[in-house]
Amino acid sequence: MSDNNTPARRHPHVPLKARRVKFTFPSGTKRQHFVDDDLVMSHFVAVLSAVFPEGEDFFIRSVRNYNDQITDPRLQQEVKGFIGQESSHKAQHRMLNDRLQAMGYPTDKIDRHVKRLLDRVDRVFSPEMRLAATSALEHYTASFAEILLNDDELLSLLDGSDVRSILLWHAFEEAEHKAVAFDVYRAVGGSERNRVRAMRIATTIFVLEMFLQTVRSLVRDPASYNPIRLLRSLNEFRKSPLFSREALRRYASYTTKGFHPDDWDSGPTLEHWSNQLQDASGNPMYATN
């Protein structure tokens, strides 16, 4: 095990903290397609939200396994902030998922499926591989987050949507803590071989599950059986900035030798959105009282 477990954050250090938040969630069935009335993207976002609670819990468990091996005070504080933020994400997405379930999205079934899947992962893989998988999946969530926060086309899809605030808040905090699991993995002596292997396994499972669960959700929606609407929506989804050549290059960069999450500089993005999402005192614009 390595004794050098100082985090290597390359943008100005801002202490991680969980924020007190409260959101307005969509309600009823009349606003079924809550992402700019787009069929496929609405189901894709609903599935993402459905996998977050159990996924965030898995991330917390994987990092917490190594609490007693982290000796650097700054990394210890970052782990506390990471766990606090992920716990908050879990709670807020459970509330959002309750509303999405009421709107016809199968978030409950997907949540139970993800729990069973991750229970198997806990049994089959070693703590090191689970931490490596957490680091890999955090690369995906942070990449999605920063693409969203920096792309006007994606942001415009959320204009007027009740999910805008929760998605921007979640994206901002994912960008903030994107390197924590990676730094813990490196600090406790995780191997490069397993880091890359875990990314390949995680990518296969994540892509397959997102595809299958989005199809599962679409099949339940009568609007999916309008071929013109479905094909138009699929075409728009295919052209999303989330799947651009630059986005794919970013996802793939994780497996390059010597990679660190901060190779993708979050500083300007965090500075911009900190001003957009927080008041002068650093409190969220959507904070609870």
mmCIF file of C-alpha atoms in Angstrom:
data_model
loop_
_atom_site.group_PDB
_atom_site.id
_atom_site.type_symbol
_atom_site.label_atom_id
_atom_site.label_comp_id
_atom_site.label_asym_id
_atom_site.label_seq_id
_atom_site.Cartn_x
_atom_site.Cartn_y
_atom_site.Cartn_z
ATOM 1 C CA MET A 1 0.000 0.000 0.000
ATOM 2 C CA SER A 2 1.159 3.506 -0.807
ATOM 3 C CA ASP A 3 1.982 5.950 1.966
ATOM 4 C CA ASN A 4 1.508 8.911 -0.353
ATOM 5 C CA ASN A 5 -2.222 9.442 -0.358
ATOM 6 C CA THR A 6 -2.380 13.192 -0.814
ATOM 7 C CA PRO A 7 -5.130 14.064 -3.319
ATOM 8 C CA ALA A 8 -3.892 15.499 -6.593
ATOM 9 C CA ARG A 9 -6.684 17.961 -7.335
ATOM 10 C CA ARG A 10 -5.357 20.316 -10.002
ATOM 11 C CA HIS A 11 -7.917 23.106 -9.804
ATOM 12 C CA PRO A 12 -8.135 25.522 -6.834
ATOM 13 C CA HIS A 13 -9.193 23.594 -3.745
ATOM 14 C CA VAL A 14 -12.732 24.231 -2.537
ATOM 15 C CA PRO A 15 -13.813 22.126 0.467
ATOM 16 C CA LEU A 16 -16.560 19.676 -0.449
ATOM 17 C CA LYS A 17 -19.799 19.990 1.477
ATOM 18 C CA ALA A 18 -23.319 18.640 1.308
ATOM 19 C CA ARG A 19 -25.806 21.439 0.701
ATOM 20 C CA ARG A 20 -29.273 21.770 2.195
ATOM 21 C CA VAL A 21 -31.601 21.698 -0.793
ATOM 22 C CA LYS A 22 -35.258 21.491 -1.681
ATOM 23 C CA PHE A 23 -36.685 21.066 -5.169
ATOM 24 C CA THR A 24 -39.975 21.213 -7.004
ATOM 25 C CA PHE A 25 -40.597 17.925 -8.785
ATOM 26 C CA PRO A 26 -42.866 17.180 -11.760
ATOM 27 C CA SER A 27 -46.282 15.779 -10.897
ATOM 28 C CA GLY A 28 -49.223 14.108 -12.592
ATOM 29 C CA THR A 29 -49.330 12.240 -15.885
ATOM 30 C CA LYS A 30 -50.220 15.113 -18.200
ATOM 31 C CA ARG A 31 -46.580 16.237 -18.285
ATOM 32 C CA GLN A 32 -45.296 12.791 -19.114
ATOM 33 C CA HIS A 33 -42.342 13.857 -21.266
ATOM 34 C CA PHE A 34 -40.670 16.308 -18.947
ATOM 35 C CA VAL A 35 -37.481 16.966 -20.935
ATOM 36 C CA ASP A 36 -38.659 19.425 -23.604
ATOM 37 C CA ASP A 37 -41.529 17.041 -24.465
ATOM 38 C CA ASP A 38 -38.927 14.723 -25.997
ATOM 39 C CA LEU A 39 -39.902 11.058 -25.824
ATOM 40 C CA VAL A 40 -36.571 9.211 -25.683
ATOM 41 C CA MET A 41 -34.579 11.787 -23.730
ATOM 42 C CA SER A 42 -37.309 11.953 -21.071
ATOM 43 C CA HIS A 43 -37.154 8.185 -20.596
ATOM 44 C CA PHE A 44 -33.348 8.198 -20.614
ATOM 45 C CA VAL A 45 -33.214 10.866 -17.889
ATOM 46 C CA ALA A 46 -35.874 9.019 -15.877
ATOM 47 C CA VAL A 47 -33.793 5.821 -16.046
ATOM 48 C CA LEU A 48 -30.666 7.716 -14.988
ATOM 49 C CA SER A 49 -32.554 9.072 -12.013
ATOM 50 C CA ALA A 50 -33.859 5.588 -11.204
ATOM 51 C CA VAL A 51 -30.359 4.092 -11.037
ATOM 52 C CA PHE A 52 -28.877 6.899 -8.931
ATOM 53 C CA PRO A 53 -30.088 6.010 -5.401
ATOM 54 C CA GLU A 54 -28.685 2.473 -5.332
ATOM 55 C CA GLY A 55 -25.709 3.561 -7.417
ATOM 56 C CA GLU A 56 -24.823 6.362 -5.009
ATOM 57 C CA ASP A 57 -25.166 3.956 -2.082
ATOM 58 C CA PHE A 58 -22.736 1.568 -3.798
ATOM 59 C CA PHE A 59 -20.255 4.433 -4.301
ATOM 60 C CA ILE A 60 -20.472 5.384 -0.629
ATOM 61 C CA ARG A 61 -19.910 1.782 0.526
ATOM 62 C CA SER A 62 -16.981 1.311 -1.834
ATOM 63 C CA VAL A 63 -15.168 4.431 -0.616
ATOM 64 C CA ARG A 64 -16.067 3.959 3.058
ATOM 65 C CA ASN A 65 -14.440 0.505 3.006
ATOM 66 C CA TYR A 66 -11.075 2.282 2.982
ATOM 67 C CA ASN A 67 -11.671 4.941 5.629
ATOM 68 C CA ASP A 68 -9.105 3.416 7.970
ATOM 69 C CA GLN A 69 -6.391 3.475 5.279
ATOM 70 C CA ILE A 70 -6.664 7.185 4.452
ATOM 71 C CA THR A 71 -4.107 9.155 6.444
ATOM 72 C CA ASP A 72 -3.963 12.477 4.608
ATOM 73 C CA PRO A 73 -6.213 15.008 6.447
ATOM 74 C CA ARG A 74 -7.289 16.757 3.266
ATOM 75 C CA LEU A 75 -8.318 13.516 1.577
ATOM 76 C CA GLN A 76 -10.167 12.514 4.753
ATOM 77 C CA GLN A 77 -12.167 15.740 4.527
ATOM 78 C CA GLU A 78 -12.841 15.200 0.838
ATOM 79 C CA VAL A 79 -14.164 11.723 1.565
ATOM 80 C CA LYS A 80 -16.537 13.173 4.179
ATOM 81 C CA GLY A 81 -17.733 15.748 1.669
ATOM 82 C CA PHE A 82 -18.103 13.083 -1.014
ATOM 83 C CA ILE A 83 -20.198 10.859 1.243
ATOM 84 C CA GLY A 84 -22.339 13.808 2.328
ATOM 85 C CA GLN A 85 -23.006 14.895 -1.234
ATOM 86 C CA GLU A 86 -23.738 11.386 -2.492
ATOM 87 C CA SER A 87 -26.100 10.758 0.438
ATOM 88 C CA SER A 88 -27.981 13.915 -0.476
ATOM 89 C CA HIS A 89 -28.146 12.903 -4.141
ATOM 90 C CA LYS A 90 -29.574 9.544 -3.106
ATOM 91 C CA ALA A 91 -32.310 11.136 -1.000
ATOM 92 C CA GLN A 92 -33.293 13.766 -3.555
ATOM 93 C CA HIS A 93 -33.456 11.318 -6.445
ATOM 94 C CA ARG A 94 -35.637 8.967 -4.403
ATOM 95 C CA MET A 95 -38.142 11.805 -4.072
ATOM 96 C CA LEU A 96 -37.885 12.588 -7.783
ATOM 97 C CA ASN A 97 -38.302 8.903 -8.620
ATOM 98 C CA ASP A 98 -41.525 8.747 -6.612
ATOM 99 C CA ARG A 99 -42.924 11.506 -8.812
ATOM 100 C CA LEU A 100 -41.669 9.887 -11.998
ATOM 101 C CA GLN A 101 -43.283 6.600 -10.955
ATOM 102 C CA ALA A 102 -46.586 8.440 -10.605
ATOM 103 C CA MET A 103 -46.090 9.799 -14.132
ATOM 104 C CA GLY A 104 -45.763 6.302 -15.588
ATOM 105 C CA TYR A 105 -42.014 5.691 -15.535
ATOM 106 C CA PRO A 106 -40.981 2.310 -14.021
ATOM 107 C CA THR A 107 -38.513 3.813 -11.547
ATOM 108 C CA ASP A 108 -39.487 1.438 -8.712
ATOM 109 C CA LYS A 109 -38.769 -1.681 -10.783
ATOM 110 C CA ILE A 110 -35.502 -0.261 -12.071
ATOM 111 C CA ASP A 111 -34.448 0.669 -8.525
ATOM 112 C CA ARG A 112 -35.079 -2.899 -7.315
ATOM 113 C CA HIS A 113 -33.248 -4.321 -10.329
ATOM 114 C CA VAL A 114 -30.201 -2.115 -9.701
ATOM 115 C CA LYS A 115 -30.162 -3.143 -6.022
ATOM 116 C CA ARG A 116 -30.090 -6.832 -6.981
ATOM 117 C CA LEU A 117 -27.376 -6.187 -9.555
ATOM 118 C CA LEU A 118 -25.157 -4.275 -7.129
ATOM 119 C CA ASP A 119 -25.714 -6.860 -4.390
ATOM 120 C CA ARG A 120 -24.212 -9.397 -6.809
ATOM 121 C CA VAL A 121 -21.325 -7.049 -7.553
ATOM 122 C CA ASP A 122 -20.661 -6.786 -3.803
ATOM 123 C CA ARG A 123 -20.512 -10.569 -3.532
ATOM 124 C CA VAL A 124 -18.446 -11.274 -6.661
ATOM 125 C CA PHE A 125 -15.851 -8.511 -6.736
ATOM 126 C CA SER A 126 -13.135 -7.585 -4.263
ATOM 127 C CA PRO A 127 -13.186 -4.280 -2.349
ATOM 128 C CA GLU A 128 -10.410 -2.999 -4.630
ATOM 129 C CA MET A 129 -12.399 -3.774 -7.774
ATOM 130 C CA ARG A 130 -15.544 -2.208 -6.304
ATOM 131 C CA LEU A 131 -13.607 0.963 -5.533
ATOM 132 C CA ALA A 132 -12.103 0.877 -9.032
ATOM 133 C CA ALA A 133 -15.610 0.498 -10.488
ATOM 134 C CA THR A 134 -16.783 3.454 -8.400
ATOM 135 C CA SER A 135 -13.948 5.574 -9.735
ATOM 136 C CA ALA A 136 -14.798 4.499 -13.297
ATOM 137 C CA LEU A 137 -18.503 5.256 -12.953
ATOM 138 C CA GLU A 138 -17.725 8.578 -11.295
ATOM 139 C CA HIS A 139 -15.827 9.422 -14.492
ATOM 140 C CA TYR A 140 -19.034 8.839 -16.456
ATOM 141 C CA THR A 141 -21.246 10.840 -14.111
ATOM 142 C CA ALA A 142 -18.764 13.725 -13.989
ATOM 143 C CA SER A 143 -18.385 13.670 -17.771
ATOM 144 C CA PHE A 144 -22.164 13.725 -18.250
ATOM 145 C CA ALA A 145 -22.337 16.525 -15.689
ATOM 146 C CA GLU A 146 -19.736 18.763 -17.296
ATOM 147 C CA ILE A 147 -21.099 18.191 -20.801
ATOM 148 C CA LEU A 148 -24.528 19.240 -19.524
ATOM 149 C CA LEU A 149 -23.208 22.284 -17.696
ATOM 150 C CA ASN A 150 -21.265 23.482 -20.732
ATOM 151 C CA ASP A 151 -23.628 22.715 -23.596
ATOM 152 C CA ASP A 152 -26.324 25.237 -24.509
ATOM 153 C CA GLU A 153 -28.266 22.645 -26.492
ATOM 154 C CA LEU A 154 -28.621 20.317 -23.520
ATOM 155 C CA LEU A 155 -29.365 23.177 -21.148
ATOM 156 C CA SER A 156 -32.119 24.410 -23.461
ATOM 157 C CA LEU A 157 -33.859 21.030 -23.197
ATOM 158 C CA LEU A 158 -34.315 21.699 -19.482
ATOM 159 C CA ASP A 159 -35.729 25.217 -19.864
ATOM 160 C CA GLY A 160 -39.030 25.332 -18.016
ATOM 161 C CA SER A 161 -38.652 21.769 -16.734
ATOM 162 C CA ASP A 162 -39.280 20.932 -13.092
ATOM 163 C CA VAL A 163 -36.191 18.710 -13.127
ATOM 164 C CA ARG A 164 -33.826 21.510 -14.186
ATOM 165 C CA SER A 165 -32.797 22.524 -10.662
ATOM 166 C CA ILE A 166 -32.108 19.027 -9.355
ATOM 167 C CA LEU A 167 -30.132 18.019 -12.453
ATOM 168 C CA LEU A 168 -27.985 21.174 -12.407
ATOM 169 C CA TRP A 169 -27.326 20.802 -8.667
ATOM 170 C CA HIS A 170 -26.413 17.147 -9.074
ATOM 171 C CA ALA A 171 -24.204 17.903 -12.072
ATOM 172 C CA PHE A 172 -22.397 20.684 -10.210
ATOM 173 C CA GLU A 173 -21.591 18.466 -7.235
ATOM 174 C CA GLU A 174 -20.504 15.567 -9.466
ATOM 175 C CA ALA A 175 -18.004 17.912 -11.108
ATOM 176 C CA GLU A 176 -16.872 19.071 -7.659
ATOM 177 C CA HIS A 177 -16.091 15.619 -6.279
ATOM 178 C CA LYS A 178 -15.189 13.775 -9.486
ATOM 179 C CA ALA A 179 -11.640 12.902 -8.340
ATOM 180 C CA VAL A 180 -12.342 11.727 -4.782
ATOM 181 C CA ALA A 181 -12.928 8.012 -5.451
ATOM 182 C CA PHE A 182 -10.003 8.028 -7.887
ATOM 183 C CA ASP A 183 -7.703 9.637 -5.305
ATOM 184 C CA VAL A 184 -8.777 7.140 -2.658
ATOM 185 C CA TYR A 185 -8.115 4.263 -5.070
ATOM 186 C CA ARG A 186 -4.641 5.563 -5.803
ATOM 187 C CA ALA A 187 -3.947 6.360 -2.155
ATOM 188 C CA VAL A 188 -4.639 2.822 -0.983
ATOM 189 C CA GLY A 189 -2.433 1.284 -3.662
ATOM 190 C CA GLY A 190 -4.973 0.239 -6.268
ATOM 191 C CA SER A 191 -3.274 -1.106 -9.382
ATOM 192 C CA GLU A 192 -3.389 0.469 -12.847
ATOM 193 C CA ARG A 193 -4.303 -2.900 -14.301
ATOM 194 C CA ASN A 194 -7.411 -3.214 -12.142
ATOM 195 C CA ARG A 195 -8.296 0.453 -12.668
ATOM 196 C CA VAL A 196 -8.454 -0.047 -16.439
ATOM 197 C CA ARG A 197 -10.069 -3.488 -16.149
ATOM 198 C CA ALA A 198 -12.787 -2.106 -13.876
ATOM 199 C CA MET A 199 -13.534 0.669 -16.360
ATOM 200 C CA ARG A 200 -14.024 -1.839 -19.163
ATOM 201 C CA ILE A 201 -16.307 -4.000 -17.037
ATOM 202 C CA ALA A 202 -18.225 -0.979 -15.727
ATOM 203 C CA THR A 203 -18.640 0.430 -19.239
ATOM 204 C CA THR A 204 -20.086 -2.824 -20.538
ATOM 205 C CA ILE A 205 -22.561 -3.141 -17.682
ATOM 206 C CA PHE A 206 -23.493 0.561 -17.636
ATOM 207 C CA VAL A 207 -24.113 0.859 -21.392
ATOM 208 C CA LEU A 208 -26.042 -2.407 -21.538
ATOM 209 C CA GLU A 209 -28.176 -1.584 -18.509
ATOM 210 C CA MET A 210 -28.952 1.964 -19.679
ATOM 211 C CA PHE A 211 -30.011 0.589 -23.070
ATOM 212 C CA LEU A 212 -32.153 -2.220 -21.664
ATOM 213 C CA GLN A 213 -33.798 -0.134 -18.953
ATOM 214 C CA THR A 214 -34.562 2.752 -21.332
ATOM 215 C CA VAL A 215 -36.177 0.294 -23.733
ATOM 216 C CA ARG A 216 -38.075 -1.203 -20.794
ATOM 217 C CA SER A 217 -39.359 2.238 -19.895
ATOM 218 C CA LEU A 218 -40.277 3.164 -23.471
ATOM 219 C CA VAL A 219 -42.217 -0.053 -24.023
ATOM 220 C CA ARG A 220 -44.605 0.977 -21.228
ATOM 221 C CA ASP A 221 -45.317 4.341 -22.866
ATOM 222 C CA PRO A 222 -48.132 4.447 -25.477
ATOM 223 C CA ALA A 223 -46.388 7.380 -27.163
ATOM 224 C CA SER A 224 -43.570 5.018 -28.164
ATOM 225 C CA TYR A 225 -45.925 3.252 -30.557
ATOM 226 C CA ASN A 226 -46.215 6.339 -32.755
ATOM 227 C CA PRO A 227 -43.493 5.425 -35.287
ATOM 228 C CA ILE A 228 -42.986 8.960 -36.578
ATOM 229 C CA ARG A 229 -42.539 10.419 -33.116
ATOM 230 C CA LEU A 230 -40.318 7.561 -31.964
ATOM 231 C CA LEU A 231 -37.996 7.720 -34.987
ATOM 232 C CA ARG A 232 -37.742 11.497 -34.798
ATOM 233 C CA SER A 233 -36.922 11.317 -31.097
ATOM 234 C CA LEU A 234 -34.362 8.527 -31.612
ATOM 235 C CA ASN A 235 -32.659 10.617 -34.282
ATOM 236 C CA GLU A 236 -32.437 13.599 -31.951
ATOM 237 C CA PHE A 237 -31.146 11.383 -29.161
ATOM 238 C CA ARG A 238 -28.433 9.952 -31.427
ATOM 239 C CA LYS A 239 -27.233 13.500 -32.146
ATOM 240 C CA SER A 240 -27.131 14.498 -28.475
ATOM 241 C CA PRO A 241 -23.898 16.154 -27.247
ATOM 242 C CA LEU A 242 -23.695 13.301 -24.727
ATOM 243 C CA PHE A 243 -22.722 11.003 -27.618
ATOM 244 C CA SER A 244 -20.609 13.358 -29.720
ATOM 245 C CA ARG A 245 -17.118 12.440 -30.875
ATOM 246 C CA GLU A 246 -15.648 14.747 -28.226
ATOM 247 C CA ALA A 247 -17.803 13.150 -25.506
ATOM 248 C CA LEU A 248 -16.730 9.651 -26.559
ATOM 249 C CA ARG A 249 -13.097 10.749 -26.507
ATOM 250 C CA ARG A 250 -13.595 12.059 -22.994
ATOM 251 C CA TYR A 251 -15.158 8.828 -21.744
ATOM 252 C CA ALA A 252 -12.361 6.768 -23.325
ATOM 253 C CA SER A 253 -9.594 8.963 -21.867
ATOM 254 C CA TYR A 254 -9.990 7.171 -18.514
ATOM 255 C CA THR A 255 -8.083 4.134 -19.773
ATOM 256 C CA THR A 256 -5.009 6.094 -20.909
ATOM 257 C CA LYS A 257 -1.792 5.669 -18.937
ATOM 258 C CA GLY A 258 -1.332 8.267 -16.196
ATOM 259 C CA PHE A 259 -4.925 9.525 -16.410
ATOM 260 C CA HIS A 260 -6.329 11.689 -13.612
ATOM 261 C CA PRO A 261 -9.900 13.096 -13.538
ATOM 262 C CA ASP A 262 -8.547 16.616 -13.194
ATOM 263 C CA ASP A 263 -6.900 16.279 -16.613
ATOM 264 C CA TRP A 264 -10.313 17.584 -17.678
ATOM 265 C CA ASP A 265 -10.247 20.983 -16.008
ATOM 266 C CA SER A 266 -13.458 21.712 -14.083
ATOM 267 C CA GLY A 267 -12.287 25.033 -12.663
ATOM 268 C CA PRO A 268 -14.047 27.447 -15.075
ATOM 269 C CA THR A 269 -17.227 25.350 -15.055
ATOM 270 C CA LEU A 270 -17.367 25.219 -11.260
ATOM 271 C CA GLU A 271 -16.670 28.927 -10.958
ATOM 272 C CA HIS A 272 -19.413 29.835 -13.443
ATOM 273 C CA TRP A 273 -22.059 27.551 -11.966
ATOM 274 C CA SER A 274 -21.136 28.406 -8.404
ATOM 275 C CA ASN A 275 -22.226 31.946 -9.210
ATOM 276 C CA GLN A 276 -25.368 30.699 -10.984
ATOM 277 C CA LEU A 277 -26.519 28.204 -8.362
ATOM 278 C CA GLN A 278 -25.429 29.894 -5.106
ATOM 279 C CA ASP A 279 -25.994 33.277 -3.532
ATOM 280 C CA ALA A 280 -23.276 35.574 -2.275
ATOM 281 C CA SER A 281 -23.115 33.641 0.997
ATOM 282 C CA GLY A 282 -22.514 30.344 -0.770
ATOM 283 C CA ASN A 283 -26.019 29.027 -0.062
ATOM 284 C CA PRO A 284 -27.892 27.211 -2.851
ATOM 285 C CA MET A 285 -30.566 29.278 -4.598
ATOM 286 C CA TYR A 286 -32.882 26.355 -3.842
ATOM 287 C CA ALA A 287 -31.802 25.931 -0.228
ATOM 288 C CA THR A 288 -34.132 24.825 2.527
ATOM 289 C CA ASN A 289 -34.702 27.137 5.469
#
